[in-house]
PDB file of C-alpha atoms in Angstrom:
ATOM      1  CA  MET A 100      83.068 -18.058 -94.294  1.00 47.00           C
ATOM      2  CA  ARG A 101      82.105 -15.037 -92.289  1.00 51.00           C
ATOM      3  CA  SER A 102      78.985 -16.723 -90.868  1.00 54.00           C
ATOM      4  CA  LEU A 103      81.094 -19.692 -89.834  1.00 49.00           C
ATOM      5  CA  VAL A 104      83.332 -17.654 -87.482  1.00 46.00           C
ATOM      6  CA  PRO A 105      80.765 -17.229 -84.654  1.00 43.00           C
ATOM      7  CA  PHE A 106      79.860 -20.905 -84.909  1.00 43.00           C
ATOM      8  CA  LEU A 107      83.492 -22.013 -84.716  1.00 42.00           C
ATOM      9  CA  ALA A 108      84.147 -19.661 -81.798  1.00 44.00           C
ATOM     10  CA  ALA A 109      81.174 -21.083 -79.884  1.00 46.00           C
ATOM     11  CA  ALA A 110      82.289 -24.643 -80.644  1.00 46.00           C
ATOM     12  CA  ALA A 111      85.788 -23.877 -79.340  1.00 46.00           C
ATOM     13  CA  VAL A 112      84.399 -22.456 -76.084  1.00 43.00           C
ATOM     14  CA  LEU A 113      82.181 -25.496 -75.539  1.00 44.00           C
ATOM     15  CA  ALA A 114      85.026 -27.897 -76.299  1.00 47.00           C
ATOM     16  CA  ALA A 115      87.272 -26.144 -73.774  1.00 44.00           C
ATOM     17  CA  ALA A 116      84.630 -26.142 -71.013  1.00 44.00           C
ATOM     18  CA  PRO A 117      85.102 -28.831 -68.358  1.00 49.00           C
ATOM     19  CA  ALA A 118      82.717 -31.763 -68.517  1.00 56.00           C
ATOM     20  CA  GLN A 119      79.799 -31.571 -66.129  1.00 68.00           C
ATOM     21  CA  ALA A 120      80.189 -33.862 -63.147  1.00 76.00           C
ATOM     22  CA  ALA A 121      77.659 -36.662 -62.883  1.00 86.00           C
ATOM     23  CA  PRO A 122      74.929 -35.952 -60.341  1.00 95.00           C
ATOM     24  CA  PRO A 123      75.470 -37.816 -57.069  1.00 97.00           C
ATOM     25  CA  LYS A 124      73.859 -41.208 -56.626  1.00 98.00           C
ATOM     26  CA  VAL A 125      71.508 -41.378 -53.647  1.00 99.00           C
ATOM     27  CA  VAL A 126      71.366 -44.400 -51.347  1.00 99.00           C
ATOM     28  CA  LYS A 127      68.400 -44.363 -48.976  1.00 99.00           C
ATOM     29  CA  MET A 128      68.644 -45.775 -45.450  1.00 99.00           C
ATOM     30  CA  LEU A 129      65.295 -47.386 -44.652  1.00 98.00           C
ATOM     31  CA  ASN A 130      63.550 -49.307 -41.876  1.00 98.00           C
ATOM     32  CA  ARG A 131      61.644 -51.209 -44.557  1.00 97.00           C
ATOM     33  CA  GLY A 132      62.141 -51.400 -48.303  1.00 96.00           C
ATOM     34  CA  ALA A 133      61.796 -53.708 -51.281  1.00 93.00           C
ATOM     35  CA  GLY A 134      64.586 -55.895 -49.863  1.00 91.00           C
ATOM     36  CA  GLY A 135      62.978 -56.299 -46.430  1.00 95.00           C
ATOM     37  CA  MET A 136      63.654 -54.639 -43.108  1.00 97.00           C
ATOM     38  CA  MET A 137      66.692 -52.456 -42.319  1.00 98.00           C
ATOM     39  CA  VAL A 138      67.972 -51.919 -45.854  1.00 98.00           C
ATOM     40  CA  PHE A 139      69.904 -49.590 -48.081  1.00 99.00           C
ATOM     41  CA  GLU A 140      68.193 -48.826 -51.401  1.00 98.00           C
ATOM     42  CA  PRO A 141      69.804 -49.419 -53.742  1.00 98.00           C
ATOM     43  CA  ALA A 142      72.046 -51.850 -51.894  1.00 98.00           C
ATOM     44  CA  ILE A 143      74.632 -51.853 -54.661  1.00 98.00           C
ATOM     45  CA  VAL A 144      75.738 -48.826 -56.670  1.00 98.00           C
ATOM     46  CA  ARG A 145      78.053 -48.744 -59.672  1.00 98.00           C
ATOM     47  CA  ILE A 146      79.898 -45.482 -60.347  1.00 98.00           C
ATOM     48  CA  LYS A 147      83.000 -44.112 -62.045  1.00 98.00           C
ATOM     49  CA  PRO A 148      86.057 -42.880 -60.108  1.00 98.00           C
ATOM     50  CA  GLY A 149      85.492 -39.335 -58.874  1.00 98.00           C
ATOM     51  CA  GLU A 150      81.717 -39.694 -58.562  1.00 98.00           C
ATOM     52  CA  THR A 151      79.793 -39.126 -55.346  1.00 98.00           C
ATOM     53  CA  VAL A 152      77.243 -41.131 -53.374  1.00 99.00           C
ATOM     54  CA  VAL A 153      74.969 -39.456 -50.826  1.00 99.00           C
ATOM     55  CA  PHE A 154      73.722 -41.786 -48.092  1.00 99.00           C
ATOM     56  CA  THR A 155      70.373 -40.364 -46.949  1.00 99.00           C
ATOM     57  CA  PRO A 156      68.544 -41.476 -43.778  1.00 98.00           C
ATOM     58  CA  VAL A 157      64.898 -41.584 -44.868  1.00 98.00           C
ATOM     59  CA  ASP A 158      64.116 -43.191 -41.501  1.00 97.00           C
ATOM     60  CA  LYS A 159      65.907 -42.150 -38.296  1.00 97.00           C
ATOM     61  CA  GLY A 160      68.430 -44.316 -36.481  1.00 98.00           C
ATOM     62  CA  HIS A 161      70.697 -45.219 -39.417  1.00 98.00           C
ATOM     63  CA  ASP A 162      74.208 -44.317 -40.519  1.00 98.00           C
ATOM     64  CA  ALA A 163      76.605 -45.350 -43.274  1.00 99.00           C
ATOM     65  CA  GLU A 164      80.129 -46.502 -42.502  1.00 99.00           C
ATOM     66  CA  SER A 165      82.745 -48.324 -44.545  1.00 99.00           C
ATOM     67  CA  ILE A 166      83.424 -51.926 -43.551  1.00 99.00           C
ATOM     68  CA  PRO A 167      87.063 -52.523 -42.510  1.00 97.00           C
ATOM     69  CA  GLY A 168      88.844 -54.736 -45.052  1.00 96.00           C
ATOM     70  CA  MET A 169      86.291 -53.972 -47.778  1.00 98.00           C
ATOM     71  CA  LEU A 170      88.066 -50.989 -49.321  1.00 98.00           C
ATOM     72  CA  PRO A 171      90.547 -50.797 -52.201  1.00 98.00           C
ATOM     73  CA  ALA A 172      94.192 -50.251 -51.241  1.00 96.00           C
ATOM     74  CA  GLY A 173      94.807 -46.614 -50.352  1.00 96.00           C
ATOM     75  CA  ALA A 174      91.113 -45.713 -50.082  1.00 98.00           C
ATOM     76  CA  GLN A 175      89.980 -43.619 -47.128  1.00 96.00           C
ATOM     77  CA  PRO A 176      87.376 -45.136 -44.779  1.00 98.00           C
ATOM     78  CA  PHE A 177      84.226 -43.140 -44.091  1.00 99.00           C
ATOM     79  CA  LYS A 178      81.861 -42.940 -41.125  1.00 98.00           C
ATOM     80  CA  GLY A 179      78.592 -41.055 -40.988  1.00 98.00           C
ATOM     81  CA  THR A 180      76.576 -39.858 -38.013  1.00 98.00           C
ATOM     82  CA  ILE A 181      73.313 -41.500 -36.923  1.00 98.00           C
ATOM     83  CA  SER A 182      70.292 -39.918 -38.668  1.00 98.00           C
ATOM     84  CA  LYS A 183      72.457 -37.544 -40.746  1.00 98.00           C
ATOM     85  CA  PRO A 184      73.240 -37.739 -44.466  1.00 99.00           C
ATOM     86  CA  ILE A 185      76.824 -38.297 -45.555  1.00 99.00           C
ATOM     87  CA  SER A 186      78.280 -37.505 -48.959  1.00 99.00           C
ATOM     88  CA  VAL A 187      81.263 -39.593 -50.089  1.00 99.00           C
ATOM     89  CA  THR A 188      83.328 -39.089 -53.242  1.00 98.00           C
ATOM     90  CA  PHE A 189      84.997 -42.324 -54.343  1.00 98.00           C
ATOM     91  CA  THR A 190      88.306 -41.884 -56.180  1.00 97.00           C
ATOM     92  CA  LYS A 191      89.986 -45.298 -56.129  1.00 98.00           C
ATOM     93  CA  PRO A 192      88.593 -48.106 -58.320  1.00 98.00           C
ATOM     94  CA  GLY A 193      87.320 -51.171 -56.482  1.00 98.00           C
ATOM     95  CA  VAL A 194      84.632 -52.484 -54.154  1.00 99.00           C
ATOM     96  CA  TYR A 195      83.679 -50.499 -51.052  1.00 99.00           C
ATOM     97  CA  GLY A 196      81.535 -52.364 -48.535  1.00 99.00           C
ATOM     98  CA  PHE A 197      79.390 -50.259 -46.222  1.00 99.00           C
ATOM     99  CA  LYS A 198      77.122 -50.879 -43.243  1.00 99.00           C
ATOM    100  CA  CYS A 199      74.626 -49.292 -40.912  1.00 99.00           C
ATOM    101  CA  THR A 200      76.388 -49.643 -37.572  1.00 98.00           C
ATOM    102  CA  PRO A 201      73.270 -50.237 -35.406  1.00 98.00           C
ATOM    103  CA  HIS A 202      71.795 -52.760 -37.870  1.00 98.00           C
ATOM    104  CA  PHE A 203      74.949 -54.454 -39.179  1.00 98.00           C
ATOM    105  CA  ALA A 204      74.193 -57.943 -37.819  1.00 96.00           C
ATOM    106  CA  MET A 205      70.638 -57.639 -39.191  1.00 96.00           C
ATOM    107  CA  GLY A 206      72.109 -57.451 -42.687  1.00 97.00           C
ATOM    108  CA  MET A 207      71.959 -53.722 -43.355  1.00 98.00           C
ATOM    109  CA  VAL A 208      74.944 -53.647 -45.698  1.00 99.00           C
ATOM    110  CA  GLY A 209      75.683 -52.553 -49.229  1.00 99.00           C
ATOM    111  CA  ALA A 210      78.444 -51.988 -51.736  1.00 99.00           C
ATOM    112  CA  VAL A 211      79.709 -49.285 -54.048  1.00 99.00           C
ATOM    113  CA  VAL A 212      81.589 -50.581 -57.091  1.00 99.00           C
ATOM    114  CA  VAL A 213      83.862 -47.895 -58.488  1.00 99.00           C
ATOM    115  CA  GLY A 214      85.058 -48.689 -62.001  1.00 98.00           C
ATOM    116  CA  ALA A 215      86.750 -52.098 -62.098  1.00 98.00           C
ATOM    117  CA  PRO A 216      86.248 -54.221 -58.936  1.00 98.00           C
ATOM    118  CA  THR A 217      89.990 -54.589 -58.333  1.00 96.00           C
ATOM    119  CA  ASN A 218      89.638 -55.904 -54.757  1.00 98.00           C
ATOM    120  CA  LEU A 219      86.629 -58.185 -55.292  1.00 98.00           C
ATOM    121  CA  ALA A 220      88.281 -61.361 -53.955  1.00 98.00           C
ATOM    122  CA  GLN A 221      89.420 -59.509 -50.831  1.00 98.00           C
ATOM    123  CA  ALA A 222      85.956 -58.003 -50.300  1.00 98.00           C
ATOM    124  CA  ARG A 223      84.319 -61.426 -50.607  1.00 98.00           C
ATOM    125  CA  SER A 224      86.674 -62.886 -47.988  1.00 98.00           C
ATOM    126  CA  VAL A 225      85.901 -60.385 -45.190  1.00 98.00           C
ATOM    127  CA  ALA A 226      84.205 -62.005 -42.179  1.00 97.00           C
ATOM    128  CA  LEU A 227      80.820 -60.406 -41.489  1.00 98.00           C
ATOM    129  CA  PRO A 228      78.352 -61.094 -38.663  1.00 96.00           C
ATOM    130  CA  GLY A 229      74.938 -62.726 -38.873  1.00 90.00           C
ATOM    131  CA  ARG A 230      72.755 -61.847 -41.813  1.00 96.00           C
ATOM    132  CA  ALA A 231      75.298 -59.286 -43.060  1.00 98.00           C
ATOM    133  CA  LYS A 232      77.391 -62.098 -44.588  1.00 98.00           C
ATOM    134  CA  GLN A 233      74.383 -63.562 -46.388  1.00 97.00           C
ATOM    135  CA  VAL A 234      73.279 -60.201 -47.803  1.00 97.00           C
ATOM    136  CA  MET A 235      76.787 -59.133 -48.863  1.00 98.00           C
ATOM    137  CA  THR A 236      77.472 -62.504 -50.506  1.00 98.00           C
ATOM    138  CA  GLY A 237      74.323 -62.056 -52.573  1.00 97.00           C
ATOM    139  CA  LEU A 238      75.249 -58.502 -53.551  1.00 98.00           C
ATOM    140  CA  LEU A 239      78.781 -59.398 -54.625  1.00 98.00           C
ATOM    141  CA  ALA A 240      77.747 -62.580 -56.472  1.00 97.00           C
ATOM    142  CA  ASN A 241      76.980 -60.647 -59.663  1.00 90.00           C
ATOM    143  CA  VAL A 242      79.926 -58.249 -59.538  1.00 95.00           C
ATOM    144  CA  ARG A 243      82.478 -58.956 -62.243  1.00 91.00           C
TER     145      ARG A 243
END
C-alpha cells in the first residue's frame, strides 16, 4: 500500500491538470499551390470550438478576412493585414468563410468548419463574385 501512495498522488495531479490545447492549424496563403494559382492551403479546415487557425502569408500580397454572411450567429468577423499573419480563435460552432481581399474574385477563398456546421445552408447561399463562388461551392459540397 505504501508504494501505491506516490503513484496515486501523481495520478491525481495529472488528472487535475488542464488538458493541453491543440496546436494551431496553419493555413498558407500562396501565389501557386496544389489547387492552382492564388490559393489557401488547406482551403478547408475542420477544428473544434476554441481551437486556433493561423493564416500565414508564404507569398506576399495576401490577407485573410471573413466573408460577410458566412459566419455563425454571434461570431466575430476577422480581418488581417496584407502580407502579415493573423491568428484567429474560433469559439462558435459553424462554417466560417474567408477570403484574400486582393484575390477574392480570382477564387482565393476557404472555409473553417468549427464543430457542427450549424449555418451551412446560409453559408452556401451567400453571393460571391467570379471564381470565388465556384471554389466555395466545391469546398462546401462535402461538408455535412
